[in-house]
Amino acid sequence: MSPQNSSPAGDVNAEAAALIEALHEAAQRLEELTAGEVDTVADRHGRMMLLRRAQDHMRHSEAAKQAAILNALPAHIALLDRQGVIVSVNETWQRFAKASVIQAPQYGIGLNYLDICDRAEGEGEGAAEAHQIAAGIRSVLNGELKHFSLEYPYHTPTEQCWFLLTVTPLRPDDHLTGVLAMHVDITERKRLEELYLQAQKLESLGTLAGGIAHDFNNILAAIRGNADLAAADLGANHIASESLAEIRKACERASELVRRLMAFGRPKGIQHRAVDLGAVVSEVLKLLRSTLPAGISLTKNFAKDTPHVLADAGQVHEVIVNLTTNAAYAIGPRAGSIVYRLESVRVSEEFARSIPGLNAGDYARLTVTDSGSGIDADSLGRIFDAFYTTKPVGEGTGLGLSMVHGTMRSRDGAITVENTLGKGASFALYFPAAQERAQAEQAAAPVQYDHAAGQRVLYVDDEEALVFLASRVLSRQGHQISGFTDPEKALEAFRAHPQDFDLVVTDLSMPQMSGLDLARGVLAVRPDIPVLMTTGYIRAEDEGNARAAGIRELILKPTTMDELGHVLDRLFRNSQPRG
Amino acid sequence: MYKFRLYVAGDALNSAQALANLAALCRAHLPDQHEIDVVDVFREPQRALADGIFLTPTLVKLAPLPTRRIVGTLSQTGVVLQALGLAAVAV
């Protein structure tokens, strides 16, 4: 016996177990009948082979599946080994590499990705990001980071793109073999984020504008009212009367701007009604005039028989604003002109076929023609695409014309463009003619301005200048005014002598107490007294609340004291039969 | 109902022959009264090892009892029929 054969007890047991297993196998083999040739004889060694072949088979099909998944992903994917060498890349990476940057054979396979990133240092923009990428991959490779991700800009010759890089460790058997670097194109998401931010900015600007407009309106009323008073005091022949008339004119223009600012701040719903296109265009041009360079002339050429159209005036506003700003941009700092032509057209079947979305029938056609630079052939095919813009970053969203296009299509209308490079562009908008006519904007009622003098008015507004002005104006008209800037004090005064007043005029929003609460307090004491509420901005719920509180009338804050005089006059007359 | 399970080694020659022979045999002797379950030991090696299959192709008759095993291409029809208890039917 050689020394090696002197086995310890454990070895004897193991040998016995192996023998028992062999016997068991032999017994099983005896049971089996043989009926022909066999493929695999699996003795102990054979069983290992069987297992290994099975594992290979599975690994192969698994690898094929994984490769198929990686290739199907719309991301640029590279597998790097522990040194950062590119071991394998997916098809998206290959296409990207073919089209651009990595001018290396085999799409960069075999090169060290970390070296590539390190070398980018100092080669201009993008170097800082490349450095960050290399640092991130190193951190994952040496275990400092579990994952690494980075959003970075990437400049192609034609546009700026954004990518999101994620670096994930590969540990097939719990040992780090390398990392998977995946670059996903997030350009579209970034653009949407920017637009969303822009929209948020606009929204807050709208709220801000609405707020400023409200206060500004009060100030304007005071300026205008005092100018009126001064003009009345001095008489028409006074040397200052011309200046006062100018002040009044300036106030009117300012009021108009404020009205539009308030409209901008208001959230709008789309309402399709019969609209007089000419009136809407004129209104927009009035607003736009002050924002365009003085060198650009705006000319209207409206045919009288143009039909009214079914549209949302707000949307038409936006359409005209978009076309006009684009036209002004095309004209640039030179002198130029934008012509708005409105006419009635009958679209024939033949013509309708040539323009997508257009049907035969009666239309109002608005043509906006500018004397700008025109549109180059390359851009012409894309001008209605969303996000397409020729303006520098930050100046245009690329949404203007696509919105115009969308609006026109949704209205069963159409838009066409004619263009001469260097001589300007002409956009023709086709609006389907409405069957009915637009209702004329409610014109100011031609009230006979004949004061029912001697009325006693409780006037409440937190704006001191307005209370002061109203007191002076209404006193002159023969009324007796008790003016208050504090609604609580006003209510106190009213409760003390309720029979001393014929009418209450109150502002709606005041810091101490709302006009609604004041009105409720007043009407609780004297339900018969007419209460007039003024506000800079009427919301739908205000009307309901005012009615419920028993308020006789809710009106937009008069911009002139004359207007207030008219309203009071009407209220006094209506309330007289009651008295 | 006769239930068979045939263990094969992928599409290896003898395994393919065994499947063809079994199918022919069932068509001739057990029309409409047989079920065949084919197990590829490369795809399901653990199952094959757990079932004690060390040779392929191996046919196991699961029902009716008793279970029997036959290895090989099943080309020796007499042996197969006898082992399956179908010899009387065949003669």
XYZ file of C-alpha atoms in Angstrom:
670
model
C 0.000 0.000 0.000
C 1.369 3.289 -0.908
C 1.065 6.074 1.615
C -1.458 7.819 -0.639
C -3.886 4.883 -0.345
C -4.176 5.163 3.435
C -7.449 7.066 3.242
C -9.053 8.807 6.132
C -12.602 7.735 7.081
C -14.196 10.596 5.068
C -12.648 9.363 1.826
C -13.916 5.826 2.424
C -17.424 7.166 2.821
C -17.129 9.208 -0.352
C -15.896 6.190 -2.253
C -18.758 4.099 -0.911
C -21.255 6.763 -1.973
C -19.772 6.818 -5.484
C -20.000 3.036 -5.712
C -23.624 3.057 -4.599
C -24.408 5.659 -7.245
C -22.635 3.601 -9.926
C -24.603 0.501 -8.908
C -27.825 2.462 -8.988
C -27.038 3.677 -12.487
C -26.137 0.181 -13.651
C -29.443 -1.134 -12.303
C -31.321 1.559 -14.152
C -29.433 0.809 -17.371
C -30.470 -2.857 -17.078
C -34.111 -1.811 -16.954
C -33.795 0.076 -20.148
C -34.355 -1.761 -23.362
C -32.257 -0.737 -26.273
C -33.933 -0.336 -29.635
C -31.328 1.181 -31.943
C -28.503 3.694 -31.979
C -28.131 6.442 -29.419
C -26.902 10.064 -29.652
C -25.603 10.724 -26.192
C -24.311 8.351 -23.617
C -24.188 10.229 -20.412
C -21.871 8.658 -17.942
C -20.484 10.946 -15.294
C -18.231 12.680 -17.784
C -20.983 12.642 -20.382
C -23.398 14.286 -18.000
C -20.968 17.139 -17.570
C -20.711 17.405 -21.347
C -24.482 17.354 -21.651
C -24.811 20.138 -19.127
C -22.083 22.168 -20.771
C -23.594 21.767 -24.219
C -26.951 22.786 -22.830
C -25.430 25.808 -21.170
C -23.616 26.794 -24.362
C -26.835 26.408 -26.283
C -28.670 28.619 -23.809
C -25.890 31.155 -23.661
C -25.856 31.402 -27.428
C -29.556 31.937 -27.745
C -29.453 34.329 -24.762
C -26.633 36.336 -26.356
C -28.519 36.477 -29.647
C -31.601 37.730 -27.816
C -29.599 40.363 -25.953
C -27.932 41.541 -29.148
C -31.324 41.828 -30.819
C -32.644 43.899 -27.910
C -29.595 46.187 -27.888
C -29.877 46.687 -31.649
C -33.561 47.504 -31.459
C -33.006 50.249 -28.872
C -32.981 53.780 -30.307
C -29.940 54.602 -28.172
C -26.240 54.612 -28.977
C -24.846 51.794 -26.881
C -21.266 50.692 -26.339
C -19.914 47.992 -24.061
C -16.600 48.960 -22.498
C -14.246 46.606 -20.708
C -12.666 47.349 -17.347
C -10.002 49.511 -18.969
C -12.592 51.523 -20.902
C -11.869 49.871 -24.272
C -14.882 49.653 -26.573
C -15.662 45.954 -26.889
C -18.911 46.013 -28.762
C -21.451 48.558 -30.068
C -25.055 48.293 -31.175
C -26.439 49.107 -34.621
C -27.645 52.577 -33.617
C -24.111 53.443 -32.545
C -22.798 52.050 -35.840
C -25.184 54.208 -37.883
C -24.268 57.266 -35.825
C -20.548 56.544 -36.154
C -20.889 56.068 -39.913
C -22.691 59.396 -40.275
C -20.433 61.482 -38.125
C -17.887 61.795 -35.443
C -15.988 58.663 -34.721
C -13.800 58.459 -37.783
C -12.285 55.234 -36.539
C -12.353 51.815 -38.191
C -14.840 49.351 -36.698
C -16.972 52.173 -35.223
C -14.334 52.696 -32.574
C -14.251 49.076 -31.368
C -10.829 48.438 -29.851
C -10.230 52.084 -28.984
C -10.190 53.288 -25.413
C -13.289 55.416 -24.894
C -11.759 57.135 -21.884
C -8.788 58.225 -24.017
C -11.149 59.564 -26.683
C -12.996 61.630 -24.055
C -9.762 62.810 -22.440
C -8.364 63.900 -25.803
C -11.454 66.029 -26.447
C -10.172 68.323 -23.766
C -9.242 71.709 -25.083
C -10.799 71.103 -28.504
C -13.489 73.725 -27.993
C -17.056 73.334 -26.781
C -18.042 69.902 -25.684
C -14.640 69.299 -24.088
C -15.929 69.940 -20.581
C -18.737 67.413 -21.080
C -16.326 64.832 -22.540
C -14.139 65.258 -19.481
C -17.163 64.765 -17.215
C -18.128 61.637 -19.164
C -14.637 60.137 -18.745
C -14.668 60.931 -15.025
C -18.126 59.395 -14.645
C -17.162 56.169 -16.415
C -13.997 55.892 -14.308
C -16.064 56.326 -11.139
C -18.355 53.457 -12.154
C -15.428 51.271 -13.184
C -13.634 51.721 -9.865
C -16.826 51.231 -7.877
C -17.172 54.794 -6.506
C -20.514 55.200 -8.271
C -23.209 52.611 -8.837
C -24.484 54.469 -11.899
C -23.616 57.652 -13.680
C -25.796 59.821 -15.880
C -25.283 63.141 -17.628
C -27.350 65.302 -19.972
C -25.070 67.035 -22.440
C -25.451 69.176 -25.566
C -24.041 67.967 -28.831
C -23.512 70.173 -31.857
C -23.936 68.800 -35.351
C -23.125 71.053 -38.316
C -26.839 71.871 -38.709
C -28.366 71.806 -35.246
C -27.817 71.442 -31.563
C -28.894 68.126 -30.077
C -29.068 66.880 -26.527
C -28.086 63.454 -25.256
C -28.573 61.648 -21.989
C -25.678 59.347 -21.109
C -26.168 56.579 -18.569
C -23.293 54.380 -17.497
C -24.236 51.070 -15.883
C -21.788 48.482 -14.496
C -21.824 45.005 -16.044
C -21.535 42.207 -13.489
C -22.569 38.940 -15.132
C -21.117 36.724 -12.362
C -20.928 39.326 -9.631
C -17.544 40.412 -10.949
C -17.278 43.719 -12.745
C -16.385 43.052 -16.362
C -16.959 46.560 -17.684
C -19.715 49.091 -18.234
C -22.560 49.734 -20.626
C -22.548 53.323 -21.890
C -25.876 54.350 -23.395
C -26.460 57.705 -25.104
C -30.145 58.548 -25.673
C -31.153 61.436 -27.942
C -33.324 63.738 -25.779
C -33.356 66.744 -28.124
C -37.121 66.668 -28.548
C -37.697 66.443 -24.795
C -35.365 69.380 -24.221
C -37.247 71.460 -26.779
C -40.554 70.648 -25.160
C -39.116 71.564 -21.768
C -38.012 74.910 -23.150
C -41.432 75.514 -24.674
C -43.087 74.571 -21.430
C -40.889 77.053 -19.579
C -41.697 79.676 -22.191
C -45.409 78.976 -21.768
C -45.061 79.254 -17.999
C -43.241 82.542 -18.390
C -46.001 83.834 -20.639
C -48.613 82.693 -18.191
C -46.998 84.482 -15.273
C -46.455 87.489 -17.496
C -50.177 87.423 -18.212
C -51.032 87.342 -14.525
C -48.575 90.132 -13.854
C -49.956 92.162 -16.754
C -53.497 91.692 -15.464
C -52.461 92.886 -12.003
C -50.572 95.915 -13.247
C -53.370 96.781 -15.636
C -55.854 96.882 -12.790
C -53.859 99.417 -10.776
C -52.874 101.318 -13.859
C -56.497 101.721 -14.825
C -57.222 103.503 -11.558
C -54.327 105.874 -12.081
C -55.459 106.593 -15.619
C -58.994 107.317 -14.451
C -57.597 109.868 -12.020
C -55.433 111.560 -14.679
C -58.232 111.609 -17.194
C -60.837 112.802 -14.664
C -58.681 115.607 -13.383
C -57.855 116.693 -16.910
C -61.600 116.780 -17.604
C -62.220 118.869 -14.503
C -59.400 121.232 -15.313
C -60.710 121.604 -18.876
C -64.167 122.421 -17.562
C -62.734 124.913 -15.043
C -60.573 126.705 -17.574
C -62.985 126.753 -20.481
C -62.388 125.977 -24.155
C -60.560 129.232 -24.891
C -57.901 128.879 -22.255
C -54.323 128.588 -23.423
C -53.963 125.231 -21.586
C -57.012 123.610 -23.160
C -55.023 122.197 -26.055
C -52.582 120.555 -23.662
C -55.474 119.161 -21.640
C -57.003 117.729 -24.818
C -53.662 116.022 -25.541
C -53.624 114.564 -22.039
C -57.124 113.170 -22.614
C -56.085 111.653 -25.941
C -52.999 110.070 -24.401
C -55.176 108.660 -21.616
C -57.525 107.117 -24.157
C -54.649 105.368 -25.880
C -53.268 104.185 -22.568
C -56.711 102.860 -21.544
C -56.918 100.930 -24.771
C -53.529 99.346 -24.105
C -54.563 98.484 -20.566
C -57.752 96.865 -21.830
C -55.685 94.649 -24.109
C -53.214 93.827 -21.368
C -56.108 92.673 -19.232
C -57.435 90.553 -22.072
C -53.972 88.979 -22.364
C -53.937 88.060 -18.700
C -57.331 86.416 -18.833
C -57.489 82.685 -19.519
C -59.465 82.167 -22.671
C -61.720 79.460 -23.970
C -62.256 78.990 -27.688
C -65.600 80.346 -28.843
C -66.613 80.119 -32.433
C -68.995 82.857 -33.401
C -69.737 84.836 -36.496
C -66.900 87.341 -36.595
C -66.362 90.457 -38.658
C -62.841 89.721 -39.833
C -62.195 93.332 -40.848
C -63.044 94.602 -37.380
C -60.818 92.009 -35.705
C -57.882 92.727 -38.021
C -58.241 96.478 -37.438
C -58.252 95.931 -33.703
C -55.119 93.788 -33.801
C -53.301 96.260 -36.004
C -54.048 99.041 -33.556
C -52.360 96.978 -30.854
C -49.451 95.883 -33.037
C -48.721 99.331 -34.392
C -46.972 100.426 -31.218
C -44.780 97.303 -31.151
C -43.516 97.504 -34.741
C -40.693 99.727 -36.009
C -41.979 103.072 -37.256
C -40.368 102.367 -40.648
C -42.924 99.634 -41.384
C -46.228 100.871 -42.754
C -49.410 98.857 -42.201
C -52.001 99.239 -44.959
C -55.559 97.930 -44.878
C -57.425 97.219 -48.060
C -60.804 95.731 -47.112
C -63.545 95.030 -49.664
C -66.956 96.065 -48.373
C -68.868 92.929 -49.325
C -66.583 90.540 -47.391
C -68.719 87.944 -45.590
C -68.423 87.415 -41.855
C -66.714 84.203 -40.800
C -67.265 81.591 -38.118
C -64.166 81.807 -35.928
C -62.809 82.503 -32.502
C -61.815 86.140 -32.375
C -58.974 85.283 -29.975
C -57.524 82.740 -32.391
C -57.820 85.154 -35.303
C -55.945 87.672 -33.113
C -53.121 85.199 -32.642
C -53.012 84.352 -36.335
C -52.682 88.017 -37.360
C -50.126 88.717 -34.636
C -48.023 85.744 -35.758
C -48.131 86.650 -39.441
C -47.402 90.299 -38.745
C -44.456 89.641 -36.435
C -42.982 87.277 -39.004
C -43.478 89.866 -41.745
C -41.819 92.548 -39.625
C -38.929 90.179 -38.921
C -38.521 89.547 -42.658
C -38.469 93.290 -43.360
C -35.868 93.868 -40.666
C -34.509 97.320 -39.861
C -35.239 98.674 -43.375
C -38.353 100.622 -44.257
C -41.069 98.404 -45.602
C -44.751 97.710 -45.808
C -47.258 95.087 -44.755
C -50.530 95.090 -46.661
C -53.701 93.422 -45.366
C -56.194 92.706 -48.085
C -59.623 91.343 -47.250
C -62.043 90.205 -49.921
C -64.771 87.748 -50.727
C -63.816 84.798 -52.946
C -65.670 81.832 -54.369
C -63.431 78.775 -54.396
C -64.039 76.521 -57.381
C -63.848 72.719 -57.253
C -60.716 72.854 -59.361
C -58.939 75.369 -57.130
C -60.055 73.498 -54.003
C -58.367 70.351 -55.267
C -55.033 72.139 -55.494
C -55.001 73.138 -51.817
C -55.200 70.481 -49.097
C -58.066 71.018 -46.700
C -59.919 73.501 -48.871
C -63.433 72.789 -50.139
C -65.357 74.568 -52.853
C -67.560 77.370 -51.536
C -67.652 80.960 -50.330
C -64.738 82.276 -48.346
C -63.391 85.462 -46.891
C -59.764 85.704 -47.961
C -57.280 87.700 -45.925
C -53.946 88.232 -47.644
C -50.975 89.489 -45.658
C -48.227 90.680 -47.982
C -44.888 92.017 -46.828
C -41.999 93.683 -48.623
C -39.421 91.657 -46.697
C -36.694 89.269 -47.728
C -38.991 86.432 -48.770
C -38.484 82.800 -47.862
C -35.685 80.706 -49.350
C -36.588 77.493 -51.164
C -35.150 75.321 -48.418
C -37.297 76.895 -45.730
C -40.429 77.196 -47.849
C -41.240 73.500 -47.534
C -40.897 73.547 -43.764
C -42.395 76.841 -42.630
C -45.537 75.184 -41.244
C -43.581 72.545 -39.316
C -43.673 72.877 -35.566
C -40.365 74.045 -34.084
C -38.998 75.112 -37.444
C -37.562 78.574 -37.156
C -35.034 80.659 -39.007
C -34.710 83.039 -36.088
C -31.696 82.868 -33.772
C -31.962 80.905 -30.528
C -34.179 82.709 -28.047
C -35.952 84.831 -30.647
C -38.425 82.364 -32.055
C -40.056 79.170 -30.894
C -40.820 77.901 -34.386
C -44.424 77.569 -33.352
C -45.958 80.701 -34.861
C -46.701 79.535 -38.394
C -47.460 75.999 -37.327
C -50.092 77.427 -34.973
C -51.495 79.555 -37.781
C -51.615 76.501 -39.985
C -53.266 74.411 -37.278
C -55.839 77.104 -36.563
C -56.762 77.489 -40.213
C -57.070 73.741 -40.754
C -59.216 73.315 -37.657
C -61.504 76.044 -38.982
C -62.071 74.211 -42.301
C -59.996 76.967 -43.761
C -56.629 76.915 -45.445
C -53.444 78.900 -45.756
C -51.328 79.329 -48.849
C -48.086 81.138 -49.370
C -46.679 82.930 -52.395
C -43.122 83.991 -52.265
C -40.540 85.866 -54.267
C -37.088 85.611 -52.758
C -35.803 89.087 -52.050
C -39.176 90.713 -52.707
C -41.329 89.412 -49.920
C -43.914 86.823 -49.068
C -47.678 86.773 -49.230
C -49.817 84.558 -47.014
C -53.453 84.014 -48.019
C -55.854 82.830 -45.312
C -59.152 81.289 -46.392
C -61.924 81.519 -43.781
C -65.226 79.801 -44.675
C -68.030 82.369 -44.879
C -70.546 82.265 -42.023
C -74.249 82.082 -42.766
C -75.126 84.682 -40.166
C -73.711 88.155 -39.588
C -71.671 89.024 -36.519
C -73.617 90.814 -33.889
C -72.373 94.339 -33.588
C -70.347 94.882 -30.454
C -72.633 96.240 -27.841
C -72.397 99.917 -28.499
C -72.615 102.352 -25.642
C -76.293 103.055 -25.120
C -77.126 106.524 -26.325
C -78.298 107.698 -22.936
C -79.534 111.203 -22.722
C -77.134 112.765 -20.315
C -79.563 114.603 -18.185
C -78.683 114.428 -14.525
C -81.261 113.703 -11.953
C -79.494 116.086 -9.645
C -79.474 116.275 -5.892
C -78.965 112.568 -5.187
C -77.047 111.459 -2.118
C -74.294 108.995 -3.047
C -72.115 106.836 -0.790
C -68.921 106.355 -2.839
C -66.380 103.706 -1.718
C -63.067 102.901 -3.378
C -59.711 102.104 -1.790
C -58.027 104.320 -4.383
C -57.976 107.736 -2.781
C -57.482 109.619 -6.034
C -60.654 108.087 -7.432
C -62.727 108.925 -4.377
C -61.459 112.486 -4.494
C -62.154 112.761 -8.198
C -65.609 111.191 -7.999
C -66.508 113.530 -5.173
C -65.516 116.536 -7.208
C -67.148 115.409 -10.459
C -70.396 114.216 -8.951
C -70.646 117.300 -6.719
C -70.408 119.427 -9.807
C -73.202 117.412 -11.327
C -75.305 118.460 -8.364
C -75.042 115.327 -6.256
C -74.128 115.062 -2.643
C -71.181 112.718 -2.145
C -69.906 110.902 0.914
C -66.583 109.404 -0.162
C -64.749 106.633 1.719
C -61.514 104.733 1.093
C -62.204 102.367 4.013
C -65.271 100.142 3.400
C -65.683 99.367 7.108
C -65.973 103.058 7.926
C -68.360 103.491 5.006
C -70.617 100.713 6.317
C -70.503 102.252 9.776
C -71.573 105.607 8.366
C -74.361 103.977 6.388
C -75.681 102.029 9.376
C -75.708 105.220 11.438
C -77.926 107.045 8.935
C -79.323 104.629 6.359
C -81.955 107.066 5.160
C -79.352 109.703 4.328
C -78.362 107.920 1.087
C -80.050 107.355 -2.296
C -77.343 105.205 -3.929
C -74.208 103.242 -3.050
C -71.269 102.926 -5.453
C -68.518 100.542 -4.370
C -65.382 99.009 -5.784
C -65.333 95.188 -5.817
C -61.840 94.379 -4.602
C -60.639 96.305 -1.610
C -58.108 95.146 0.970
C -60.154 95.532 4.167
C -63.534 94.273 2.982
C -64.785 93.214 -0.423
C -67.417 95.245 -2.235
C -69.701 92.208 -2.002
C -69.565 92.170 1.792
C -70.131 95.885 1.910
C -73.162 95.545 -0.387
C -74.587 92.734 1.753
C -74.165 94.900 4.852
C -75.869 97.861 3.198
C -78.742 95.832 1.747
C -79.345 94.132 5.100
C -80.201 97.532 6.508
C -81.981 98.917 3.441
C -82.951 96.278 0.870
C -84.419 98.910 -1.461
C -81.291 101.004 -2.008
C -79.638 100.659 -5.441
C -76.048 99.404 -5.179
C -73.665 99.782 -8.104
C -70.444 97.829 -8.064
C -67.428 98.726 -10.206
C -64.477 96.524 -10.972
C -61.439 96.550 -13.227
C -62.030 92.965 -14.299
C -65.276 90.972 -14.307
C -64.973 87.237 -13.773
C -67.916 84.924 -14.437
C -68.340 84.105 -10.748
C -68.388 87.811 -9.825
C -71.549 88.322 -11.833
C -73.322 85.460 -10.083
C -72.145 86.596 -6.644
C -73.213 90.183 -7.325
C -76.663 89.087 -8.448
C -77.042 86.831 -5.415
C -76.061 89.684 -3.104
C -78.796 91.869 -4.634
C -76.464 94.280 -6.386
C -78.333 96.284 -9.021
C -75.476 96.522 -11.488
C -71.889 95.313 -11.875
C -69.911 97.380 -14.354
C -66.354 97.664 -15.544
C -64.720 100.557 -13.790
C -65.547 103.619 -15.870
C -62.464 105.043 -17.469
C -63.943 108.514 -17.409
C -66.041 110.321 -14.880
C -68.445 111.175 -17.668
C -69.137 107.490 -18.063
C -69.780 107.163 -14.337
C -72.140 110.102 -14.556
C -74.089 108.316 -17.311
C -74.403 105.112 -15.322
C -75.509 106.906 -12.173
C -78.002 108.877 -14.166
C -79.505 105.664 -15.558
C -79.658 104.066 -12.122
C -81.367 107.075 -10.571
C -83.960 107.117 -13.317
C -84.640 103.396 -12.971
C -84.860 103.572 -9.235
C -87.214 106.541 -9.171
C -90.466 104.576 -9.569
C -89.413 102.599 -6.506
C -88.902 105.708 -4.415
C -54.670 6.566 -23.774
C -50.937 5.909 -24.192
C -48.728 8.708 -22.910
C -45.117 8.891 -24.103
C -42.259 11.216 -23.337
C -39.348 11.209 -25.750
C -36.057 12.746 -24.607
C -34.000 13.940 -27.567
C -30.615 15.655 -28.028
C -31.602 18.711 -30.087
C -31.990 17.758 -33.726
C -29.301 15.069 -33.664
C -29.764 12.297 -36.246
C -30.744 9.402 -33.944
C -33.096 11.597 -31.946
C -34.865 12.707 -35.127
C -35.151 9.088 -36.265
C -36.567 8.045 -32.899
C -39.261 10.702 -33.135
C -40.138 9.644 -36.695
C -40.257 5.946 -35.720
C -42.389 6.644 -32.674
C -44.818 8.726 -34.689
C -45.124 5.995 -37.336
C -45.591 3.311 -34.712
C -48.339 5.269 -32.958
C -50.107 5.956 -36.259
C -50.090 2.245 -37.077
C -50.870 0.734 -33.677
C -52.403 3.417 -31.519
C -54.393 5.724 -33.779
C -56.146 8.495 -31.777
C -55.095 7.000 -28.486
C -51.666 8.424 -27.835
C -49.925 11.600 -26.650
C -46.254 12.377 -27.246
C -44.299 14.908 -25.177
C -40.849 15.694 -26.599
C -38.148 16.974 -24.201
C -34.934 18.430 -25.615
C -32.222 17.712 -23.058
C -30.172 20.627 -24.345
C -32.977 23.060 -23.609
C -34.061 21.409 -20.358
C -30.944 19.644 -19.046
C -32.009 19.924 -15.410
C -35.280 18.177 -16.181
C -33.456 15.395 -18.056
C -30.994 14.884 -15.201
C -33.762 14.963 -12.619
C -35.624 12.327 -14.620
C -32.456 10.199 -14.699
C -32.009 10.375 -18.455
C -28.395 9.606 -19.331
C -28.872 8.421 -22.901
C -30.711 9.967 -25.800
C -32.983 9.299 -27.468
C -34.937 7.747 -24.581
C -38.612 6.949 -24.806
C -40.555 6.701 -21.556
C -44.018 5.171 -21.521
C -45.811 7.037 -18.751
C -49.257 5.505 -19.151
C -50.671 2.953 -18.893
C -48.549 1.697 -15.984
C -46.036 0.210 -15.555
C -43.702 2.885 -16.910
C -41.030 1.579 -19.273
C -37.913 3.077 -20.810
C -36.527 2.312 -24.242
C -33.360 3.950 -25.531
C -32.229 4.302 -29.132
C -33.763 5.151 -32.468
C -36.777 2.815 -31.904
C -35.906 1.184 -35.254
C -36.276 -2.355 -33.883
C -40.043 -2.321 -33.947
C -40.466 -5.773 -32.393
C -38.459 -4.837 -29.309
C -40.375 -1.624 -28.981
C -43.800 -3.211 -29.277
C -42.887 -5.880 -26.816
C -41.554 -3.415 -24.332
C -44.699 -1.318 -24.637
C -46.931 -4.325 -24.142
C -48.296 -4.013 -27.683
C -46.793 -7.205 -29.109
C -50.132 -9.019 -28.995
C -51.805 -6.212 -30.865
C -49.086 -6.265 -33.520
C -49.068 -9.995 -34.159
